[in-house]
Coordinates of C-alpha atoms in Angstrom, one line a residue:
X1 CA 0.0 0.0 0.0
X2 CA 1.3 3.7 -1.0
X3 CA 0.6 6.6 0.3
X4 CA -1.3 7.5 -3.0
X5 CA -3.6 4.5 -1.8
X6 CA -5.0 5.7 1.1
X7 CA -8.0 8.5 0.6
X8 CA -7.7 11.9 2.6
X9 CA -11.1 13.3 3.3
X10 CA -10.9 17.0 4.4
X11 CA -13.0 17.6 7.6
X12 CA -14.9 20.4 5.6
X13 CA -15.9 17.6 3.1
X14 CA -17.2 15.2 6.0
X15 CA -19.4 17.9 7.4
X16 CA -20.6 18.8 4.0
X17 CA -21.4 15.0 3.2
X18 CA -23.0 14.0 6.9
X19 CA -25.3 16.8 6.8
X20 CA -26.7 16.3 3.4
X21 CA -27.6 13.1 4.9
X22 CA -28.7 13.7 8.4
X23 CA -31.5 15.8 6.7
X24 CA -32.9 12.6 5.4
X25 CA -33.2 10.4 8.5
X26 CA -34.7 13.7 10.2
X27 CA -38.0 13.8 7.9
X28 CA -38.1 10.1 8.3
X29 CA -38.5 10.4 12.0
X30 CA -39.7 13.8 11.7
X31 CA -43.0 11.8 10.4
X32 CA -43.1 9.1 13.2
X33 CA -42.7 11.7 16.0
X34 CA -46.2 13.4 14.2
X35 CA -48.1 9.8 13.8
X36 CA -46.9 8.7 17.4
X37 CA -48.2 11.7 19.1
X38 CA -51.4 11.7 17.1
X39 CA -52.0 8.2 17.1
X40 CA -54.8 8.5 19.7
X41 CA -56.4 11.8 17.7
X42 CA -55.6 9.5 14.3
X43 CA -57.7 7.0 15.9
X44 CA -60.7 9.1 15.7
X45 CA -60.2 10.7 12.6
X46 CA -59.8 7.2 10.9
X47 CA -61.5 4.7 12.5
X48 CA -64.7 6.4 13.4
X49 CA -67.3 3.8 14.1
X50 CA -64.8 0.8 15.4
X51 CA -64.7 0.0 19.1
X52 CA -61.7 2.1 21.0
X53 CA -59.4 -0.9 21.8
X54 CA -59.8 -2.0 18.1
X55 CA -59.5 1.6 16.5
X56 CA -56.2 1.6 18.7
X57 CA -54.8 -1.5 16.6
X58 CA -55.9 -0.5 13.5
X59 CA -54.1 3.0 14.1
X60 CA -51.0 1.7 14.9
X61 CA -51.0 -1.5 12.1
X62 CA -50.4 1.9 10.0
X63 CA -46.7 1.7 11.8
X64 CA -46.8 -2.0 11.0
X65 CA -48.1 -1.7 6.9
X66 CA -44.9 0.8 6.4
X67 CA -42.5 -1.9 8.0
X68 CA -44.1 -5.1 6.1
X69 CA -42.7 -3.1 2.6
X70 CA -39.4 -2.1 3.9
X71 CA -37.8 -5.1 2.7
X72 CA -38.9 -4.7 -0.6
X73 CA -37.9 -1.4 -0.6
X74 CA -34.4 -2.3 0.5
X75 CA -34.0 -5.5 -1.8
X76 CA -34.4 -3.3 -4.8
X77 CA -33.1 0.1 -3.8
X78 CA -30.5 -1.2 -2.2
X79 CA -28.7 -3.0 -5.2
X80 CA -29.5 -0.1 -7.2
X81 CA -27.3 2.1 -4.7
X82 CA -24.1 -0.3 -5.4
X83 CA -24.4 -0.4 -9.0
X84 CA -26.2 3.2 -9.7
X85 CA -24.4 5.2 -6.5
X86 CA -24.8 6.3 -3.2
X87 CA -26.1 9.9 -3.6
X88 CA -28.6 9.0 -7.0
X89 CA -30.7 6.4 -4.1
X90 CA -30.6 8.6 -1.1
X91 CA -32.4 11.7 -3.5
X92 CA -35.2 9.4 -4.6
X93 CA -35.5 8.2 -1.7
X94 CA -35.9 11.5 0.1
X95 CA -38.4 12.8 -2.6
X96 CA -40.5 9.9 -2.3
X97 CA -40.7 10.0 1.7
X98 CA -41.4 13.8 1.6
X99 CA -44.2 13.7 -0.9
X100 CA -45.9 10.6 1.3
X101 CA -46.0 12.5 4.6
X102 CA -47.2 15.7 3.0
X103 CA -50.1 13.5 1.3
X104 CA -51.3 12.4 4.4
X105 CA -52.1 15.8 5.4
X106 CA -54.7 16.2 2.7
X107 CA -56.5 13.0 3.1
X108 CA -60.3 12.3 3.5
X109 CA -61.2 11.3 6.8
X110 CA -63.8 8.9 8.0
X111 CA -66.5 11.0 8.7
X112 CA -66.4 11.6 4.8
X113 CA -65.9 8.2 3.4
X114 CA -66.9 6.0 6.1
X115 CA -63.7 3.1 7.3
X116 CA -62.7 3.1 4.2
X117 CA -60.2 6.2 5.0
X118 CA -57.6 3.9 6.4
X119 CA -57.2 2.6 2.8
X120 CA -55.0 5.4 1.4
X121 CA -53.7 6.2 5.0
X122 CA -52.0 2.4 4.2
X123 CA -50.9 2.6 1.1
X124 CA -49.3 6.0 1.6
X125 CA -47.0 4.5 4.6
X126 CA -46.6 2.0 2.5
X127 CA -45.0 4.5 -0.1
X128 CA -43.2 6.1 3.0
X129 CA -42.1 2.4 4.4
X130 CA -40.6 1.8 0.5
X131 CA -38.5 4.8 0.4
X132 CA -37.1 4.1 4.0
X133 CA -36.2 0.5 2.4
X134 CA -33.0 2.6 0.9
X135 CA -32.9 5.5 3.4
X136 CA -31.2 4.1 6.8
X137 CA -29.4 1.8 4.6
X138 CA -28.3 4.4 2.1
X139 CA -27.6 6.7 4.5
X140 CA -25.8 4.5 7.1
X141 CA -23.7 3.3 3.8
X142 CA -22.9 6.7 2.7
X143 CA -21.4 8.1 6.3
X144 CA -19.6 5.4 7.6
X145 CA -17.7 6.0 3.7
X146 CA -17.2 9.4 4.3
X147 CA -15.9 8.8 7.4
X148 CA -12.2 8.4 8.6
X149 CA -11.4 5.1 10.0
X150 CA -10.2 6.1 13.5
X151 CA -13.2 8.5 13.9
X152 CA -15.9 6.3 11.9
X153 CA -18.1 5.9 15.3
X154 CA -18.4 9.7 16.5
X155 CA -19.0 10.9 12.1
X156 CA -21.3 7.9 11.8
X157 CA -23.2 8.8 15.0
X158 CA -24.9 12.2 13.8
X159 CA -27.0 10.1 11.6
X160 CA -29.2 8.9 14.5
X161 CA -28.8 12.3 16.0
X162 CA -30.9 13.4 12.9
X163 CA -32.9 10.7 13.7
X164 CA -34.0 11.7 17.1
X165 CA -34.0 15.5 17.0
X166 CA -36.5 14.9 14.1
X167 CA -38.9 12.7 16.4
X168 CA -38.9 15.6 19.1
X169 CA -39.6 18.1 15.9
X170 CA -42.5 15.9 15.4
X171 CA -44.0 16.1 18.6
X172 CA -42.8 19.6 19.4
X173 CA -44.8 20.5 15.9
X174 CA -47.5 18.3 17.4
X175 CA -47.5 19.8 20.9
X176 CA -47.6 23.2 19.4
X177 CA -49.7 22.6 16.7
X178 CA -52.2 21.2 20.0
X179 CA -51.8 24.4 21.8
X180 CA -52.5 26.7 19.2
X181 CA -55.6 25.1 17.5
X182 CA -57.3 24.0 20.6
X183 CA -57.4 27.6 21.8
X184 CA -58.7 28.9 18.4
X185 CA -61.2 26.3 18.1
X186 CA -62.2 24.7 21.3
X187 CA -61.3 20.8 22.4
X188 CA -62.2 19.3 19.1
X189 CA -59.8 21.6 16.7
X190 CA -57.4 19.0 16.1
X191 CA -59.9 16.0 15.4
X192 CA -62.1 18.9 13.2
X193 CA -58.3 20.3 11.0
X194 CA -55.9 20.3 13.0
X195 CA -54.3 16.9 12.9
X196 CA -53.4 18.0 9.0
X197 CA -51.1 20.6 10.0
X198 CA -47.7 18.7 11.1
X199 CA -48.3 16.8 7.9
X200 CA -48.3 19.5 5.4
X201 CA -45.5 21.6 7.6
X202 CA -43.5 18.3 5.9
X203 CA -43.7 19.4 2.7
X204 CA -41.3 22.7 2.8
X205 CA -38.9 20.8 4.8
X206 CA -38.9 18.0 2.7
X207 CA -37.8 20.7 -0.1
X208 CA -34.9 21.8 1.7
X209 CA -34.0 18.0 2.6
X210 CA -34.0 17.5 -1.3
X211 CA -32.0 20.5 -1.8
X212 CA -29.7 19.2 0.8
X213 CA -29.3 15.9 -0.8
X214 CA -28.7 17.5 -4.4
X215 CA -25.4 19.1 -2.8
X216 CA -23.9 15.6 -1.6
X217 CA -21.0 13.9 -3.4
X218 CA -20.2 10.1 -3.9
X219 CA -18.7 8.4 -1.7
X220 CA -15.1 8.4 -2.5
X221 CA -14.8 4.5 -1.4
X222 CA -17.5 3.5 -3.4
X223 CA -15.7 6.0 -6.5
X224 CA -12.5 4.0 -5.8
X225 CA -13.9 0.8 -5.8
X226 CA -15.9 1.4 -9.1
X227 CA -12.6 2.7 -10.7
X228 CA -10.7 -0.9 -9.8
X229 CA -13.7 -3.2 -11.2
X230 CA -14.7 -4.2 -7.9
X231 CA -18.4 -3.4 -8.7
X232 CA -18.7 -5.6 -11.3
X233 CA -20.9 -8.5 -10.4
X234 CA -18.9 -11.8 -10.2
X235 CA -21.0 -14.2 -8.0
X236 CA -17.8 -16.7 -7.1
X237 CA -16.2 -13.3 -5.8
X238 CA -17.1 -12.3 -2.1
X239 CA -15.4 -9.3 -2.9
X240 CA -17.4 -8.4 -6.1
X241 CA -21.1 -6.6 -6.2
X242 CA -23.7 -9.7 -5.6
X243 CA -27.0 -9.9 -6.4
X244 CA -29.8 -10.9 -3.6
X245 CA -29.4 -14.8 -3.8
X246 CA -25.1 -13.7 -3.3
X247 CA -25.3 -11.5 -0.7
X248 CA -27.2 -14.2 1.6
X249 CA -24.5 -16.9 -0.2
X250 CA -21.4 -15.1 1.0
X251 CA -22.9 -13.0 4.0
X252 CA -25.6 -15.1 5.8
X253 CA -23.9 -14.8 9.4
X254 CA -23.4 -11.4 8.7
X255 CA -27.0 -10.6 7.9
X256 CA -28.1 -12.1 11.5
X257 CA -25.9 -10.8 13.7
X258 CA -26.6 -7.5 11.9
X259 CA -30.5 -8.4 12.0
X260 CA -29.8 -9.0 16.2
X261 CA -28.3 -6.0 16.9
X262 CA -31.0 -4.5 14.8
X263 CA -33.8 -5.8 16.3
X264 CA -32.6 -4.8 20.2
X265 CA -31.9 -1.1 18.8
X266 CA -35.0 -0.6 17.1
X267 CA -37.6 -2.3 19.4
X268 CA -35.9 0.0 22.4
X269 CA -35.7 3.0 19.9
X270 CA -39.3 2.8 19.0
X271 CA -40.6 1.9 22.2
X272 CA -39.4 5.4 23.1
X273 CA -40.3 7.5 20.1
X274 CA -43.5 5.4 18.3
X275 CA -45.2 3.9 21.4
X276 CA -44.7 5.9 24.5
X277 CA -46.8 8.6 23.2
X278 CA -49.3 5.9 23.4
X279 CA -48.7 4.2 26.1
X280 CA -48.4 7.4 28.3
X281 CA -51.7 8.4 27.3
X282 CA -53.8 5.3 27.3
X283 CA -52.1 3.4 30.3
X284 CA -50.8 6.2 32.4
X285 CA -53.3 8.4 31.9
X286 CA -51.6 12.0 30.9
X287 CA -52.5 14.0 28.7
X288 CA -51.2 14.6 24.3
X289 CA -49.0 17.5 25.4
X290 CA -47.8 16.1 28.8
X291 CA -46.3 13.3 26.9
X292 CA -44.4 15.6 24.7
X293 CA -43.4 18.2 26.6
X294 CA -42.1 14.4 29.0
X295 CA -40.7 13.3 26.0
X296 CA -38.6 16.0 24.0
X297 CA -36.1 16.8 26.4
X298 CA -35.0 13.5 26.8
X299 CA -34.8 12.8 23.3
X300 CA -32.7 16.2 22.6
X301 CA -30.4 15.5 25.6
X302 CA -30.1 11.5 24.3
X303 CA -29.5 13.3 20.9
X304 CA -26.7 15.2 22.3
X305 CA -25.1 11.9 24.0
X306 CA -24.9 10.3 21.0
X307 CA -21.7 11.5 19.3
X308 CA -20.5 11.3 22.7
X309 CA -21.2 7.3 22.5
X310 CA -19.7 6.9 19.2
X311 CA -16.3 8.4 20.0
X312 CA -16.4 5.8 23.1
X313 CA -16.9 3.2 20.9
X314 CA -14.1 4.5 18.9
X315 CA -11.5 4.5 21.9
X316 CA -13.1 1.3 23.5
X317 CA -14.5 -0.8 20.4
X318 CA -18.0 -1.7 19.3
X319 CA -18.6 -4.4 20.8
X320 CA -17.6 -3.6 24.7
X321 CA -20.3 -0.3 24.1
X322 CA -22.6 -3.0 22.5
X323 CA -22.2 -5.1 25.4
X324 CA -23.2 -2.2 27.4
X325 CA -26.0 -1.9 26.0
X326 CA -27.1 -5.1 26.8
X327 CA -26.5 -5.2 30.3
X328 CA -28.1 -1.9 31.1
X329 CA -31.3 -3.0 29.1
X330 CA -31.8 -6.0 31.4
X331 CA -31.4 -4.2 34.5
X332 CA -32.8 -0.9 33.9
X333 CA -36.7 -1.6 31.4
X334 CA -38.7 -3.1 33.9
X335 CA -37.8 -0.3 36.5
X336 CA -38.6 2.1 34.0
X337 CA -42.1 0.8 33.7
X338 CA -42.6 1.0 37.5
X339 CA -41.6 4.1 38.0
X340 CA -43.7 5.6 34.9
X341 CA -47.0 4.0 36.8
X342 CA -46.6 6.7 39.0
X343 CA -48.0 8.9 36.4
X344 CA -46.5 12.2 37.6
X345 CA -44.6 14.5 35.2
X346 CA -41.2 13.7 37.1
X347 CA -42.0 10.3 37.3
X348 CA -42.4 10.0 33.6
X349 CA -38.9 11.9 33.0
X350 CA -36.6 9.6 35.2
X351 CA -38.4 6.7 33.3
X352 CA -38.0 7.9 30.2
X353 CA -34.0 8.8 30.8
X354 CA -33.9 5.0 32.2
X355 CA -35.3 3.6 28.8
X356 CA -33.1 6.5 26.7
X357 CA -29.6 5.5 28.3
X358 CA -30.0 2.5 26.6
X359 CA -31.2 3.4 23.8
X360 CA -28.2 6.2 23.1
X361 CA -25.7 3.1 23.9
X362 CA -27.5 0.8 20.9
X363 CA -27.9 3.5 18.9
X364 CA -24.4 5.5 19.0
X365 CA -22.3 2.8 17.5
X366 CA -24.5 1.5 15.1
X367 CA -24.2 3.8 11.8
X368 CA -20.5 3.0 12.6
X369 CA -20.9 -0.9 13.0
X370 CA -23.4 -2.4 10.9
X371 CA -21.7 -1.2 7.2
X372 CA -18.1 -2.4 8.2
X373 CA -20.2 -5.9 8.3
X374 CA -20.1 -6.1 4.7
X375 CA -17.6 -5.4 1.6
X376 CA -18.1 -2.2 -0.3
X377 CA -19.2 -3.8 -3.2
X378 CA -22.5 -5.2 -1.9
X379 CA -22.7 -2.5 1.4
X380 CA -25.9 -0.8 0.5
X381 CA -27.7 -4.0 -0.6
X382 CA -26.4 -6.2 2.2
X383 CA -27.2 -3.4 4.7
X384 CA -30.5 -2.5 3.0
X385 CA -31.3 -6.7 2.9
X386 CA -30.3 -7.0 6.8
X387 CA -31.7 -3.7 8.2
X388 CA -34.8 -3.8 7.0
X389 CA -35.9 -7.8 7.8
X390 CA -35.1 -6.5 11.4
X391 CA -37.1 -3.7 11.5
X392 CA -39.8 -5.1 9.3
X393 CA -40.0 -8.1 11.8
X394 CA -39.1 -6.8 15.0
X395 CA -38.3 -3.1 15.3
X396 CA -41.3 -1.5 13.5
X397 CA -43.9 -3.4 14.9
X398 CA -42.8 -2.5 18.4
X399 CA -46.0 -0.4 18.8
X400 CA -48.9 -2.7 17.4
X401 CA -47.3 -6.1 19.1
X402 CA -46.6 -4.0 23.2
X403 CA -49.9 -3.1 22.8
X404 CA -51.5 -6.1 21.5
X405 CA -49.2 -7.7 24.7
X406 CA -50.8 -5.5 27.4
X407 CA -54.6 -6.2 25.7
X408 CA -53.9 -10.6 25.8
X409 CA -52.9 -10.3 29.5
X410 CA -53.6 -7.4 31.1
X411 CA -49.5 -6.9 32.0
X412 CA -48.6 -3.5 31.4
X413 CA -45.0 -4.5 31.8
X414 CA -45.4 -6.5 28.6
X415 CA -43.4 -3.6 26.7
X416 CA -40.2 -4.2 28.8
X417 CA -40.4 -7.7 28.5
X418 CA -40.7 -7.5 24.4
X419 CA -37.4 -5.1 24.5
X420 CA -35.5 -7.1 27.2
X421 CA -35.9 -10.2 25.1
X422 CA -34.0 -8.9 22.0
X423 CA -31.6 -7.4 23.9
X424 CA -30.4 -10.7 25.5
X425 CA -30.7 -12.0 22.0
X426 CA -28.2 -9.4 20.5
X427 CA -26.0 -10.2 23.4
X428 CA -24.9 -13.4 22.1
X429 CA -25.0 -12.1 18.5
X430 CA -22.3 -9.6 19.7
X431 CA -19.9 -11.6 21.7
X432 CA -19.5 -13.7 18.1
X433 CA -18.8 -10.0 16.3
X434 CA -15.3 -9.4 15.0
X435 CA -14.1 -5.7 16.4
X436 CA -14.1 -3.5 13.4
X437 CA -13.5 -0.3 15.2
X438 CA -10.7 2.0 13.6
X439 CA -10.1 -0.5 10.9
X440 CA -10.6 0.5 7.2
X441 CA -13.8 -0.8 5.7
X442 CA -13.9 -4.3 4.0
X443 CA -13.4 -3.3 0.1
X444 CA -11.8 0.0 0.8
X445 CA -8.5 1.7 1.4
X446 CA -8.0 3.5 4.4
X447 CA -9.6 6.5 4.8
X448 CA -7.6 9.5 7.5
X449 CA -8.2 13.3 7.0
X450 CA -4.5 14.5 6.7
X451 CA -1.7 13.9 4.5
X452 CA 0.1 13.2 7.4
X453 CA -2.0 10.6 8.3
X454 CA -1.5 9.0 5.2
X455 CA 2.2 8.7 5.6
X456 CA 2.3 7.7 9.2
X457 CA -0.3 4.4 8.2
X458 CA 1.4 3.6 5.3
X459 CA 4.8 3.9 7.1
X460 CA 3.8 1.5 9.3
X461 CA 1.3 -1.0 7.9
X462 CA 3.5 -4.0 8.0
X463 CA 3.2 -4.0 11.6
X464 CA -0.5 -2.3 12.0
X465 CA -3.0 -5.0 13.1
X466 CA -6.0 -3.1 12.0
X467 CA -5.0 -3.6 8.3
X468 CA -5.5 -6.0 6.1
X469 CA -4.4 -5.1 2.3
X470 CA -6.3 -8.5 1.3
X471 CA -9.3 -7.1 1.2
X472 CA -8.0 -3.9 -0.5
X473 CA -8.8 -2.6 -4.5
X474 CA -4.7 -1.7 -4.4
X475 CA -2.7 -2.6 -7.8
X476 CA -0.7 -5.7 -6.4
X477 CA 1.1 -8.0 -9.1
X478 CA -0.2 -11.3 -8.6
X479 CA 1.5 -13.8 -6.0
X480 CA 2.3 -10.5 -3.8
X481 CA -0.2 -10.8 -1.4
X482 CA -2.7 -13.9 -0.8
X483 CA -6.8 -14.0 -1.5
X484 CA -8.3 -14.5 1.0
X485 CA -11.2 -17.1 1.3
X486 CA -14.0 -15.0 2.5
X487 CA -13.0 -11.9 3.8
X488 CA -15.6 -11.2 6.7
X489 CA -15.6 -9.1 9.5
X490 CA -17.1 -11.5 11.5
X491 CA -16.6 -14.6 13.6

């Protein structure tokens, strides 16, 4: 390896690239934060006529439709985004998602068109649940590219940042939207118009997220790797861009540890952001706004921890913050759930923070993590393939399944138990993990932000553990260094 090899990416470039991304994972969240809030005011609008507890499910089976697409979405946008780009995915993807939640906002409600308004209510989060099929994916792909490798885990981080400041945009938009209606137009305002607001407040943001998303560049590792042929498909080649059927040939383990750690992130994650808001109101008992006003400044302050995590994870590793993450999920959910019983505003925040810790500790390395699974080559699809069964299964369908738990037996604990359960899971997926912190990405050259850098890694690489030119698209005369058999970053 020379020093022409490795790739310098200027700090100015990073930001650039990381924030034409964030915007995108902040209108996808920016939309749960308004459907979680109004879920109980959405169950009015559109189910008018069904019995409470079953308006309830039929609410939140909207969370579930836009999950049960996501792997579609991801097993064809995905591929796309190795063999078409990075940034040409992420922009449709954005438009598409944008233009959905906006939609929404204009829809005809059941007291126009009888039950039947929960048709096109579906079928737009199913559009939205598509689009996302690339967007985590894409987006998770395109950072942990951009980033350098001894600072992958603090870069990668601000993804989920966007992620949760745009859930507490939602229900600050909702909260305020709440406030302002209801004393214009009495009690009833927001079943009456206001509930359309948030929605249609998606559309100019989603404009500037486009504009954002125009602005972005390719990844320089995916650049480098087109370049040296290692995008072009060749099934008997780990290494090479796969297809569907060769991504689970080559990457199978990879695909369900990633699924694992997945399905303990996201079923924590929207246990916080998509069902709380719920929860609070129909088994606690407080009010729309009390559960925002609970809710937002945890999620900011979580939001703020996050980078914090991911440079931890950088120093420490992935998988000793992983393992973190497990233990204080075991000991801290059912607590949680106790002390939110008490139904006071304090009560709710200390539970809240107990469920968030976690949550921050899951989250924070994962942008970082979950790419370096898989080869550059097949990263978007693989990621987009393994992501997105998780979710689908197990992370989006957080909401309909706690509360279908709580209404079979009467356990309002139910929640804790569901998110406890694939946190022990992930546990064991973990300890099998290979460490891929500060190592260059399978597929790539290193990535540092200085010359200097450069020099320094490439003056020492012979006796630097953390790389491996095997798995490299360098220009080595054959016989130099050996194939390997199945370069993985996993045990």
């Amino acid at each position: 390896m020379r020093v022409d090899d490795v790739l310098v990416v200027k700090r100015s470039r990073i930001r650039t690239a990381i924030s034409g991304t964030v915007v995108g994972n902040f209108m996808e969240w920016f939309d749960f934060g308004i459907y979680g809030y109004l879920a109980v005011t959405m169950t009015v609008v559109f189910t008018e006529g069904l019995p409470p507890e079953a308006g309830i499910l039929v609410t939140l089976f909207g969370f579930a439709v836009s999950f049960l697409v996501r792997p579609l979405g991801g097993a064809i946008l995905g591929p796309l985004g190795d063999k078409l780009g990075r940034k040409k995915i992420l922009f449709l993807t954005m438009s598409m998602m944008a233009a959905a939640t906006a939609l929404i906002g204009v829809l005809p409600t059941a007291a126009q068109i009888g039950l039947w308004a929960i048709a096109p209510l579906y079928l737009l989060k199913m559009i939205q649940g598509f689009s996302t099929g690339g967007e985590y994916a894409g987006a998770a792909t395109y950072v942990a590219e951009f980033s350098p490798d001894r600072r992958r885990g603090f870069w990668a981080s601000w993804l989920d940042v966007g992620s949760y400041v745009g859930f507490a945009a939602g229900a600050g938009t909702v909260a305020v939207t709440t406030l302002i209606v209801e004393s214009l137009a009495g009690s009833n305002g927001m079943v009456e118009f206001g509930w359309r607001i948030p929605f249609l407040i998606a559309l100019p943001l989603g404009a500037v997220a486009v504009w954002f998303r125009l602005k972005i560049p390719e990844t320089p590792a995916y650049e480098v790797a087109e370049n040296a042929g290692g995008t072009d498909a060749a099934s008997a080649d780990p290494m090479a861009r796969q297809g569907i059927g060769g991504i689970f040939r080559h990457y199978w383990r990879q695909i369900l540890i990633a699924m694992a750690i997945v399905a303990a992130t996201q079923t924590a994650g929207y246990a916080l952001t998509s069902y709380l808001p719920t929860y609070l109101e129909k088994d606690v008992g407080v009010s729309n706004i009390t559960a925002a006003v609970s809710t937002i400044p945890v999620l900011l302050v979580m939001s703020a921890c996050l980078p914090l995590v991911g440079h931890l994870s950088d120093k420490l590793g992935r998988k000793p913050v992983y393992l973190m993450a497990v233990v204080a999920t075991l000991v801290l959910m059912v607590p949680a759930f106790a002390v939110m019983q008490i139904g006071e505003v304090w009560s709710i925040m200390i539970a809240l923070v107990m469920i968030a810790g976690p949550v921050a500790l899951w989250a924070g390395p994962s942008a970082a993590s979950l790419p370096a699974f898989f080869p550059t080559a097949s990263r978007f699809g693989a990621m987009a393939i393994a992501f997105n069964l998780s979710v689908s299964l197990f992370g989006g369908t957080t909401p309909l399944f706690s509360e279908f738990l709580i209404q079979l037996t009467g356990n309002t604990y139910m929640p804790a138990f569901y998110i406890m359960f694939f946190a022990a899971v992930a546990g064991v997926a973990v300890v099998t993990m290979k460490e891929s912190a500060r190592r260059p990405l399978i597929g790539s050259v290193p990535t540092v932000e200085t010359k200097a850098e450069a020099v320094e890694l490439v003056e020492g690489q012979d006796d630097n553990p953390l790389i491996d030119t095997r798995t490299m698209p360098l220009d080595i005369l054959p016989g130099q260094v050996p194939a390997p058999e199945q370069p993985t970053p996993v045990a």
